XYZ file of C-alpha atoms in Angstrom:
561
model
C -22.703 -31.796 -48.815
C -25.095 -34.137 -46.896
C -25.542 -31.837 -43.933
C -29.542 -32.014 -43.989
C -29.105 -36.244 -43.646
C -28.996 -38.873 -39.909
C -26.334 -40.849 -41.823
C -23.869 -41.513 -44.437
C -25.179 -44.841 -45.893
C -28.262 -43.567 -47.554
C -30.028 -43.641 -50.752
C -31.807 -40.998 -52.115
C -32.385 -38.774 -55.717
C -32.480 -35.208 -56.842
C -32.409 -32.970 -59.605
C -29.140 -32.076 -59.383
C -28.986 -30.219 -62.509
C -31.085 -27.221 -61.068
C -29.992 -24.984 -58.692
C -33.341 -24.899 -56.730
C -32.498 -28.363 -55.812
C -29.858 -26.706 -53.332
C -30.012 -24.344 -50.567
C -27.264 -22.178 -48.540
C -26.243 -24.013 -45.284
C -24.914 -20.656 -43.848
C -21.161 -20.619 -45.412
C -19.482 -18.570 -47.782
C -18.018 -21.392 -50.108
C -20.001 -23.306 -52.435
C -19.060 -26.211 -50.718
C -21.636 -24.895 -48.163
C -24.443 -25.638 -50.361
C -26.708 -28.337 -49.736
C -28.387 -30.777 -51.835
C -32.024 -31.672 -51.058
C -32.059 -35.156 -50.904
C -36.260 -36.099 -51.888
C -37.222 -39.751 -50.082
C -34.551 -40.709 -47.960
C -34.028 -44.375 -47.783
C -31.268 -44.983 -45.041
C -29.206 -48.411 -44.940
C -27.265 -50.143 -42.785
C -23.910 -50.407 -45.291
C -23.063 -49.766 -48.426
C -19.913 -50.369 -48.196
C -20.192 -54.292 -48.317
C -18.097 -55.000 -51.031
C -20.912 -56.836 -52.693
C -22.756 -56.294 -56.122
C -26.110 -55.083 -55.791
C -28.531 -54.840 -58.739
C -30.228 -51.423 -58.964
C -32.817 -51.288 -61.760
C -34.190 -47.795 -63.072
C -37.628 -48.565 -64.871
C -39.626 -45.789 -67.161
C -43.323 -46.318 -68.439
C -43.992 -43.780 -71.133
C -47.245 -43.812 -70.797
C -47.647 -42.651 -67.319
C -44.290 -40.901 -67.860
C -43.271 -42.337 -64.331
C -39.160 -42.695 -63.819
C -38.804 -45.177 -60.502
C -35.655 -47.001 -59.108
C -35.961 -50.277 -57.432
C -32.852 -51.362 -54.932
C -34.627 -54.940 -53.902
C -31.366 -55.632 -51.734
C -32.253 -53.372 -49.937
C -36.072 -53.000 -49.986
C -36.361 -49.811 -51.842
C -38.495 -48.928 -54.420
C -39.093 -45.348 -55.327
C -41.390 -43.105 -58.039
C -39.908 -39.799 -58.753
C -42.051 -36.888 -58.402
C -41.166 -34.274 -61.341
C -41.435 -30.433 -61.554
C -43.719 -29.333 -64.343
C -40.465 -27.993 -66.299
C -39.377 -31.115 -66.545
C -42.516 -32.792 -67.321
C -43.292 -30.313 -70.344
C -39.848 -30.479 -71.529
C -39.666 -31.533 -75.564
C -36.409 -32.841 -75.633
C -37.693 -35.315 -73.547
C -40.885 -36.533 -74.445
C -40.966 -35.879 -78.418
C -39.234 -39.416 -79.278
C -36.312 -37.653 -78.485
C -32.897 -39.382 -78.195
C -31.649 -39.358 -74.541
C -28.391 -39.845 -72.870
C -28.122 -41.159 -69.353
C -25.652 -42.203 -67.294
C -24.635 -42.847 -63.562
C -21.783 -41.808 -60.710
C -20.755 -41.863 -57.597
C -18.740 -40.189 -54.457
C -16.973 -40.283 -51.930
C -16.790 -37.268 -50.574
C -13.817 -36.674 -48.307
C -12.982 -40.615 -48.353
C -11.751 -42.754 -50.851
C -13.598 -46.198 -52.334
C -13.171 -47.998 -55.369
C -16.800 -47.587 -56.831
C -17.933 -49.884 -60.109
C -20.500 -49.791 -61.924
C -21.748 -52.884 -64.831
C -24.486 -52.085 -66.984
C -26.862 -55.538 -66.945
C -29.588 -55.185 -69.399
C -30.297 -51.934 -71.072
C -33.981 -52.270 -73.230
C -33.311 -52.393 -76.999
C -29.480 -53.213 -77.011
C -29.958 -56.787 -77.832
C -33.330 -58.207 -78.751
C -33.220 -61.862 -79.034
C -36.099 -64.580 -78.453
C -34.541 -68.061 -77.119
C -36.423 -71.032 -77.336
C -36.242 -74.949 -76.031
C -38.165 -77.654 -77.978
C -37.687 -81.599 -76.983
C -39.041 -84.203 -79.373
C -39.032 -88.283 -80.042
C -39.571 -89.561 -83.338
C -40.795 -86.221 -84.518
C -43.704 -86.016 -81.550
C -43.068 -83.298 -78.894
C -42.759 -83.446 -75.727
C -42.156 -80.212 -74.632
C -42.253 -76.863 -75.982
C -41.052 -73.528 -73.992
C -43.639 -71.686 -75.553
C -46.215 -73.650 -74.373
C -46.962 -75.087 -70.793
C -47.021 -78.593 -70.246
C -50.083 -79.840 -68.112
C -49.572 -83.780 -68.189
C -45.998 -84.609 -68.355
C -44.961 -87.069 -71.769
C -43.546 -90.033 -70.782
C -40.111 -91.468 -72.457
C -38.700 -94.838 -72.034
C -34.959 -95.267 -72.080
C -34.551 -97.159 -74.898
C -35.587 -94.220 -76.846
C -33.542 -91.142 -78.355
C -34.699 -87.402 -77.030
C -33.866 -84.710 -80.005
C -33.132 -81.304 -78.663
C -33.731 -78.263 -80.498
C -32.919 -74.809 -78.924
C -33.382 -71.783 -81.333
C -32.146 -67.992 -80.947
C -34.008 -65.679 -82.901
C -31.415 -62.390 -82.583
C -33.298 -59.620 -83.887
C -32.968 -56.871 -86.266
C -34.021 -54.306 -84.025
C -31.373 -54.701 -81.789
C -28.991 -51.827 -81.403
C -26.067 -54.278 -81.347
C -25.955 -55.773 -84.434
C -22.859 -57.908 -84.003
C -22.036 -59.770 -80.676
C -18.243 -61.588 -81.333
C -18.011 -64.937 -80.771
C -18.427 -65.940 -76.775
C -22.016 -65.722 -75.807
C -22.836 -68.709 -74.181
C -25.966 -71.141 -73.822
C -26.422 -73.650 -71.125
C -28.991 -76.164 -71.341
C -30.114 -78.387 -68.608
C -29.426 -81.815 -69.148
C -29.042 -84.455 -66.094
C -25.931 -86.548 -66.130
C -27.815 -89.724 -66.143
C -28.495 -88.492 -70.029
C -25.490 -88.775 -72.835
C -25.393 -86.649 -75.871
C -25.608 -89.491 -78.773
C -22.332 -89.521 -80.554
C -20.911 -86.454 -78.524
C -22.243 -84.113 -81.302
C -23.806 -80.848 -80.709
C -25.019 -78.658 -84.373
C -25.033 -75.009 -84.288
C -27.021 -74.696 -87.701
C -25.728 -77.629 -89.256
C -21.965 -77.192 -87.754
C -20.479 -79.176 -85.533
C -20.377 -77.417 -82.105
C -17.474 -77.982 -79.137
C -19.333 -78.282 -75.711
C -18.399 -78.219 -71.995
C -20.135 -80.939 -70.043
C -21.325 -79.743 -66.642
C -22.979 -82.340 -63.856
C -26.229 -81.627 -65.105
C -26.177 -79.026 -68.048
C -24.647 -78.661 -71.232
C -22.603 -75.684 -72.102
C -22.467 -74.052 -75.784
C -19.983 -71.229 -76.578
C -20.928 -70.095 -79.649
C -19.685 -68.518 -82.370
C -20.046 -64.909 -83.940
C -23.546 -64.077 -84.430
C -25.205 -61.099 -86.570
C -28.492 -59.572 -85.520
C -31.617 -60.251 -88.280
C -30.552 -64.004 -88.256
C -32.119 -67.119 -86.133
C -29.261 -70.142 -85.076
C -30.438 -73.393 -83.789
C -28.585 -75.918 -81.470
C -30.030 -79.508 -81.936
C -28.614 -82.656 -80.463
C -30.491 -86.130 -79.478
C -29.985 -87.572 -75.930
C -30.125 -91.184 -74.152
C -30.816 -92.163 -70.633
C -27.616 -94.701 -70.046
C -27.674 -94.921 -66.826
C -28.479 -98.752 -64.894
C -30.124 -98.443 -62.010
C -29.350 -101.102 -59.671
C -32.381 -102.456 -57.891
C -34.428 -99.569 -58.935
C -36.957 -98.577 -61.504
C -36.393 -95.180 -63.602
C -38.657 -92.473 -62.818
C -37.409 -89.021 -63.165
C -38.727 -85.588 -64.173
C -36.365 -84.534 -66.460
C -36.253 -80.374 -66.906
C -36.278 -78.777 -70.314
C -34.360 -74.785 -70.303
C -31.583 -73.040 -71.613
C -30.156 -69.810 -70.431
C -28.620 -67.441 -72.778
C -26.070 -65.068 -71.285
C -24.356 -62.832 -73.801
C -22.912 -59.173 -74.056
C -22.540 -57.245 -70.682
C -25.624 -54.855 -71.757
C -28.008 -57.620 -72.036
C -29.253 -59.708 -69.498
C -29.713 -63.450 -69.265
C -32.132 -64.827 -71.544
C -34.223 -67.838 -70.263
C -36.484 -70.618 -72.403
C -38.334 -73.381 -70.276
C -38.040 -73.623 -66.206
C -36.189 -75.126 -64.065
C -38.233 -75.785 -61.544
C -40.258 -79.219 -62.478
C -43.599 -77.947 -62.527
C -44.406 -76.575 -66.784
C -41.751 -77.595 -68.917
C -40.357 -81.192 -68.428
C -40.734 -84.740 -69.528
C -40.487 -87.872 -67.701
C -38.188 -91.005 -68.645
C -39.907 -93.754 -66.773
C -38.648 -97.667 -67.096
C -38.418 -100.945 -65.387
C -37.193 -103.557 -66.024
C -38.818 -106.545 -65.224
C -37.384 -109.832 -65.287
C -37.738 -113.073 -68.158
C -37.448 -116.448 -68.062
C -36.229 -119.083 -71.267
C -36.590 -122.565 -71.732
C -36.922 -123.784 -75.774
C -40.241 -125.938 -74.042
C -41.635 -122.156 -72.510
C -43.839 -120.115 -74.720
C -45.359 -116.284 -73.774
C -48.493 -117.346 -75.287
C -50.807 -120.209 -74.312
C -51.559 -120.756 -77.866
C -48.567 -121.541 -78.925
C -47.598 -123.632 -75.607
C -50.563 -125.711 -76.847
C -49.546 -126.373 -79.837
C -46.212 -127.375 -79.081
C -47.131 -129.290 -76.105
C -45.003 -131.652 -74.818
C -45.308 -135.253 -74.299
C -44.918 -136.856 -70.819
C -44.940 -140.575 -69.492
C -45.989 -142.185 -66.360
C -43.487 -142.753 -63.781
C -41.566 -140.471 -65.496
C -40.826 -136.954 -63.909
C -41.017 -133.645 -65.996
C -37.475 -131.540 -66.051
C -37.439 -128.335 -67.282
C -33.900 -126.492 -67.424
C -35.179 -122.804 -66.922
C -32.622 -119.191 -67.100
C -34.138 -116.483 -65.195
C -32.696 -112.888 -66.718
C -32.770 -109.672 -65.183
C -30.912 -106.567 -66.405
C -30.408 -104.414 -63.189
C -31.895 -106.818 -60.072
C -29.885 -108.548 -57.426
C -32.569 -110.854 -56.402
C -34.849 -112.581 -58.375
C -37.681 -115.308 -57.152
C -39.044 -117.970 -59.595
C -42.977 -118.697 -58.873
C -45.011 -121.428 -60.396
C -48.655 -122.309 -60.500
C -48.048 -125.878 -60.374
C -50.342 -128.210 -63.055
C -53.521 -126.279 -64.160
C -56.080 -127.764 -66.433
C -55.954 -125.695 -69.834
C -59.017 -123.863 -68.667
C -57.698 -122.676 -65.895
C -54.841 -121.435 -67.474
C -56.509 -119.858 -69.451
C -58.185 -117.905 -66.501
C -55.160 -117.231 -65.015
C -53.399 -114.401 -63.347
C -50.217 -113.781 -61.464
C -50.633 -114.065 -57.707
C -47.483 -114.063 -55.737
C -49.241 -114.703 -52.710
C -50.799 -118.058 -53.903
C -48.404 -119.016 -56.017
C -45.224 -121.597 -54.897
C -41.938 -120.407 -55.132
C -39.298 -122.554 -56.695
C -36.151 -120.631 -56.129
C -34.885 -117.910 -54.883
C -31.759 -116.154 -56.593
C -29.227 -113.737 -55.748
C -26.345 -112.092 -57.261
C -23.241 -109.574 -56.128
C -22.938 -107.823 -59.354
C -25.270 -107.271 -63.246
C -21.781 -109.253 -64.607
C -22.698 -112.547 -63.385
C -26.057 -113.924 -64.421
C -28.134 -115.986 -62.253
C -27.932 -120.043 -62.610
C -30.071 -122.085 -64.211
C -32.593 -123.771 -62.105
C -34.058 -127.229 -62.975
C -37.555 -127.920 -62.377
C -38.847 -131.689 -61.526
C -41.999 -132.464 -61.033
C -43.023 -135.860 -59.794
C -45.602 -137.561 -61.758
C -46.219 -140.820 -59.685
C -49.750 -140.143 -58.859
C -50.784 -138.157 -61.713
C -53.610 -138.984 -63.641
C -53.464 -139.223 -67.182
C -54.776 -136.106 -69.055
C -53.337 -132.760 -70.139
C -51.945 -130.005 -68.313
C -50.319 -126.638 -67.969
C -47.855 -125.553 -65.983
C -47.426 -121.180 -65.734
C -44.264 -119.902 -64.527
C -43.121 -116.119 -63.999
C -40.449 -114.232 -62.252
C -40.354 -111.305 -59.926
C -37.482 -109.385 -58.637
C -36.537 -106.826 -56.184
C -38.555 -104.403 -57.204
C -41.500 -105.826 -57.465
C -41.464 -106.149 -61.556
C -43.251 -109.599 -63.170
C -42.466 -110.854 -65.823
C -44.338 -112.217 -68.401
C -46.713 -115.478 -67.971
C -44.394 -117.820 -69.349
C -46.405 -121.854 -70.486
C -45.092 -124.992 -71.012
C -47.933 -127.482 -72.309
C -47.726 -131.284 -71.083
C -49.774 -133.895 -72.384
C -49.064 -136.476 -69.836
C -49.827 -139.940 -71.839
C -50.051 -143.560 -70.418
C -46.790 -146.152 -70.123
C -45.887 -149.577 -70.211
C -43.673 -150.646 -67.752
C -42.640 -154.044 -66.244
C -43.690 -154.811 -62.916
C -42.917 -157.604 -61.845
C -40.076 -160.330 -63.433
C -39.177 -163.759 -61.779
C -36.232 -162.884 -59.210
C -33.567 -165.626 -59.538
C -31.281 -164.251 -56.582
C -28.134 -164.153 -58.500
C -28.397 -166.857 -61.142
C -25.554 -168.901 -59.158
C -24.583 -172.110 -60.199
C -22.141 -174.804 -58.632
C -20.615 -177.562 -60.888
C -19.754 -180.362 -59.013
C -19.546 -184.153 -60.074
C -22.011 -183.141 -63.167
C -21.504 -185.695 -65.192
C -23.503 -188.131 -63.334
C -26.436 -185.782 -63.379
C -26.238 -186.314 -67.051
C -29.528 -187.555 -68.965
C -29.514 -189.452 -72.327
C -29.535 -186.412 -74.398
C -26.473 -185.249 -73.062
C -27.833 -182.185 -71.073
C -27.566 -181.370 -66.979
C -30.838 -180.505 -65.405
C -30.388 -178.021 -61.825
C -33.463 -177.110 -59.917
C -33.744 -173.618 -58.331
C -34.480 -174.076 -55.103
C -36.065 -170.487 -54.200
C -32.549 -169.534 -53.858
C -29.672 -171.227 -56.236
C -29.503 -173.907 -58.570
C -28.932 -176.860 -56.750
C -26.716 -179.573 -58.294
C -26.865 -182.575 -56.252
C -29.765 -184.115 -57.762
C -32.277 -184.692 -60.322
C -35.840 -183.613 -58.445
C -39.290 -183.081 -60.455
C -40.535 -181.415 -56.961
C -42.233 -178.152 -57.667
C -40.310 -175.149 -55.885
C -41.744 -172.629 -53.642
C -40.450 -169.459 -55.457
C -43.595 -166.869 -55.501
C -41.934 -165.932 -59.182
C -44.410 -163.781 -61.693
C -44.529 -161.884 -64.123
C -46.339 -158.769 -64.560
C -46.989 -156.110 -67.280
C -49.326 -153.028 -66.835
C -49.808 -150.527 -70.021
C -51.687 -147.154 -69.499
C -50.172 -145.844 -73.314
C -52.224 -146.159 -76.739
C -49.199 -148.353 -77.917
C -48.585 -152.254 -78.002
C -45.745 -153.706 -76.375
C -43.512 -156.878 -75.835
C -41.333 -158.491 -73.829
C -37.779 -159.965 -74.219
C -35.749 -162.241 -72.110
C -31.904 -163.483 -72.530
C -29.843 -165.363 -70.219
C -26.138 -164.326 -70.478
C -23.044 -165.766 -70.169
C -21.638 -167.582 -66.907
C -18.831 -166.210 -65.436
C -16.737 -168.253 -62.674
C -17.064 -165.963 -59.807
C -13.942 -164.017 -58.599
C -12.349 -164.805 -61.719
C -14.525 -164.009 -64.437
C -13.653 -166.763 -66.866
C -16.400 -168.341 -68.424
C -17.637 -171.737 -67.573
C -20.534 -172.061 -69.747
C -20.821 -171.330 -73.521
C -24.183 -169.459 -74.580
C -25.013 -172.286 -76.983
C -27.482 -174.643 -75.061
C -27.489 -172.964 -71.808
C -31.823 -172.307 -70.745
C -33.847 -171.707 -68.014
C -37.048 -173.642 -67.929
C -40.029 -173.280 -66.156
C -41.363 -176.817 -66.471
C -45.141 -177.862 -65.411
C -45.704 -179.211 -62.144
C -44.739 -183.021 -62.391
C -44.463 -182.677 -66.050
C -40.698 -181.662 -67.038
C -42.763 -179.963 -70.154
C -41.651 -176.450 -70.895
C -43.762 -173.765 -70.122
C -41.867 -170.761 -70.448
C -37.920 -171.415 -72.016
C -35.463 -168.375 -71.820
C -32.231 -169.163 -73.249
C -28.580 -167.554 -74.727
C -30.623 -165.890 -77.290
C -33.100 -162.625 -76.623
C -36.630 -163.976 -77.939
C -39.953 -162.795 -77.391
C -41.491 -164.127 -74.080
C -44.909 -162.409 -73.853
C -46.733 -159.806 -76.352
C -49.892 -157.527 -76.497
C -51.606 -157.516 -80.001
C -53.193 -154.491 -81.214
C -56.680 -155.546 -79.974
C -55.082 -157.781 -77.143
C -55.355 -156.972 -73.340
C -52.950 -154.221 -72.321
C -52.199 -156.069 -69.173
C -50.145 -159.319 -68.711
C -50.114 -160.734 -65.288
C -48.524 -164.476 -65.196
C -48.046 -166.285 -61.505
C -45.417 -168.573 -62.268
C -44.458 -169.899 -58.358
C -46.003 -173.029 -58.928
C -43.738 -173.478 -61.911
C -40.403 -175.676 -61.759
C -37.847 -174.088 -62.741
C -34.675 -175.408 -64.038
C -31.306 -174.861 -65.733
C -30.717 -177.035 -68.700
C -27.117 -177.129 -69.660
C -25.800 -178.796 -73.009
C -21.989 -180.955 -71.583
C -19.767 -179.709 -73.413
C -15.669 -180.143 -73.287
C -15.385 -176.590 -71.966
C -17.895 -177.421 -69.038
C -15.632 -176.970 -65.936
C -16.382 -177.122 -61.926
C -16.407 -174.062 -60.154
C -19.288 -171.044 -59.150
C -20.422 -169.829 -62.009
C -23.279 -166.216 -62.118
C -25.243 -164.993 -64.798
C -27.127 -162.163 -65.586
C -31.320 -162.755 -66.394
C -32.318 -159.770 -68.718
C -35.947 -158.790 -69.342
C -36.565 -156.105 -71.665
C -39.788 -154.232 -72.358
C -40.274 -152.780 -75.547
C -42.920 -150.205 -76.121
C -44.594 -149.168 -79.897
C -44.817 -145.955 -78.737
C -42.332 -143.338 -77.441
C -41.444 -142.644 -73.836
């Protein structure tokens, strides 16, 4: 009985085995005797229908016995009588039985007790090991100062080993036991297989572990559980950088507690799977390397404007801005370096999904005022989280032209055939003046016309060019049949006062003006003093009516544009 204790929920020890551990509480029955109860430790409730662990701990070398309740804040050495201490059964390597109960008393409660981890049942050493290509990364017997760093295009081989040892009391534990290893859900196990010693394994997948049951295992033999890992996971509009914790837990037969490799806690045995994943541009002109830009630099005319068709990719981004440096000298590209601050941005693109990919963006660049000379032009991308791309070049050599200026402006080359035949001269052709407007076909007039016509040529390029004229055909206006054959049909520009030919352009292309290889680029010709005239051959087919033509010059170059 518990007649010498405050209260019922209490926790206490005795030799109960000796009957000096009891004294007479007055009675007759031997109910009436009392059990000294040594260091009292009185709680609020046992009765809490909870599990609470109660751990009994014995150091042979100071042959101390002590019982630790942590739930409730007790922690106890036992004091023993010198019988007990000088006993040999005890302290001879002796085998020794123990064992635990509990009472009630007068009252009735369902009491249960579950042994956790008794020393020496099972022995077994578990172990976590992560590797790439053969180089570790972590190691649960050893703790990892400076975290290694994965990318996620690479594969993560894990290796967990359980050494169960010989010594262990149990020497068989049936098939069951289970290991969980940590594994976040952004990682996959590569081809779902999991080896227990070279055998294909079934596994649970939890959120963020892995769970093993394994098979039968004998004691005096060591199992590994290897499987390789990927990060899959796409993160949209943000770079990877995660801690990523290496452990397993072992947890076994009921007399053996959890076994634990690695921590879970971040801070000694983890790696970290950093990425980005930073944007790119493509364009068959763009190169990554000036070097190579150079030498497949690209050739550019005056008065032309460079295009470049340019694809900006991005794997997880939303948003992606195109910059440019605009034209650089090759030294200073050379010197370069990416400043979005500086820098112009072309475009700016967005996206609702990683399904669609951004459009194509065409860069122009007007070269009007652009001195002749070679340049470079640096583009890069950066997207929504702040990743560049590379330095992409594209190489221009911007070379000379030569273009046609200026051409004689006929208005539109009009003619009205009206009582011709008169106008007729002994040779059988029709002479109309342009009068700064049409030809006019009322008379015969060797009166120069005030036209301000020229012609002008300017060349820039290392090439020779020439220049072509042809007068077409004469269509009847509104109606489009023709009223002049091509045969005999010219324009002349005749000397002042002269009717003598200067410059003839008839129904057949010919060469009007050309630069020689050692000539003067430049051909500038003022030809408004000039009278001009349209000689046509009569002809049965020659009809009245308003007749138009087209005057075609054409400028062709030796080199290309």
């Amino acid at each position: 009985m518990d007649k010498d204790l405050s209260d019922s929920h209490h926790i206490a020890w005795a030799y109960s085995g000796k009957s000096a551990s009891y004294y007479s509480a007055g009675g007759l029955l031997r109910a009436d005797k009392v059990l000294n109860h040594n260091d009292v430790a009185y709680v609020n409730n046992l009765s809490d229908g909870q599990w609470h662990e109660f751990t009994v701990q014995y150091t042979a070398i100071t042959q101390q016995l002590r019982y630790i309740v942590a739930d409730f804040g007790v922690d106890t050495a036992l004091k023993f009588d010198e019988n007990f201490m000088s006993d040999p059964e005890i302290f001879n390597n002796a085998p020794v039985y123990f064992g635990f109960t509990a009472s009630n008393g007068g009252y009735a409660q369902e009491k249960a007790i579950s042994f956790i981890d008794v020393k020496g049942l099972i022995d077994l050493d578990l172990s976590i090991k992560t590797s790439v290509e053969s180089n570790t990364l972590t190691d649960s017997h050893t703790q990892t100062i400076t975290p290694q760093i994965v990318s996620t295009d690479q594969t993560i081989d894990y290796s967990t080993t359980i050494e169960y040892k010989g010594s262990s009391s149990i020497t068989e534990l049936e098939k069951g036991s289970e290991v969980s290893i940590e594994l976040p859900k952004e990682l996959s196990v590569v081809d779902n297989q999991v080896l227990i010693s070279g055998e294909e394994q079934k596994y649970n997948r939890e959120e963020n572990s892995l769970l093993i049951s394994l098979p039968a295992i004998e004691a005096g033999n060591t199992y590994n559980i290897t499987f390789s890992a990927k990060y899959e996971e796409i993160s949209l509009n943000q770079n990877v950088s995660k801690n990523v914790p290496v452990a397993a837990v072992w947890r076994g037969n009921v007399y053996s507690n959890e076994a634990v490799a690695g921590n879970t806690s971040y801070f000694n045995n983890y790696y970290s799977i950093v990425e980005s994943w930073p944007p790119t541009i493509s364009n068959q002109g763009l190169y990554n390397s000036l070097e190579d830009s150079e030498i497949n630099s690209v050739e550019y005319r005056q008065k032309r404007n460079i295009y470049l068709d340019i694809q900006i990719n991005d794997e997880n981004s939303t948003s992606v801005a195109l910059y440019t440096s605009g034209l650089l000298t090759r030294g200073e590209a050379r010197d370069y370096q990416i400043n979005p601050s500086l820098d112009e941005v072309l475009t700016t693109q967005e996206r609702v999904d990683l399904e669609h990919t951004f459009d194509n963006f065409i860069y122009e660049y007007d070269t009007s005022d652009l001195p002749i000379a070679n340049y470079t032009i640096v583009f890069y991308a950066v997207d929504q989280e702040g990743n560049n791309s590379d330095i992409y070049y594209v190489c221009v050599d911007f070379k000379g032209i030569a273009t046609l200026d200026e051409v004689p402006n006929l208005g539109f080359e009009t003619l009205t055939l009206n009582e011709i035949y008169r106008l007729k001269d002994e040779s059988g052709y029709i002479y109309f003046k342009y009068d700064g407007h049409s030809f006019d076909t009322s008379e015969l007039t060797t009166e120069g016309a005030s036209n301000n016509q020229k012609i002008s040529v300017t060349n820039t390029s290392e090439g020779t060019w020439q220049l072509e004229a042809v007068l077409g055909d004469f269509l009847e206006v509104g109606t489009g049949n023709l009223g002049i054959k091509k045969q005999g049909t010219e324009i002349l520009f005749m000397t002042p006062g002269t009717m003598i030919p200067g410059l003839t352009i008839s129904s057949e292309s010919q060469v009007i003006a050309k630069q020689n290889s050692s000539g003067i680029p430049n051909l500038s010709a003022d030809l408004q003093t000039a009278d001009i005239y349209l000689r046509v051959k009569v002809t049965d087919t020659l009809i009245s009516g308003t007749f138009q033509a087209p005057l075609r010059w054409t400028l062709e170059n030796s080199i290309s544009y």
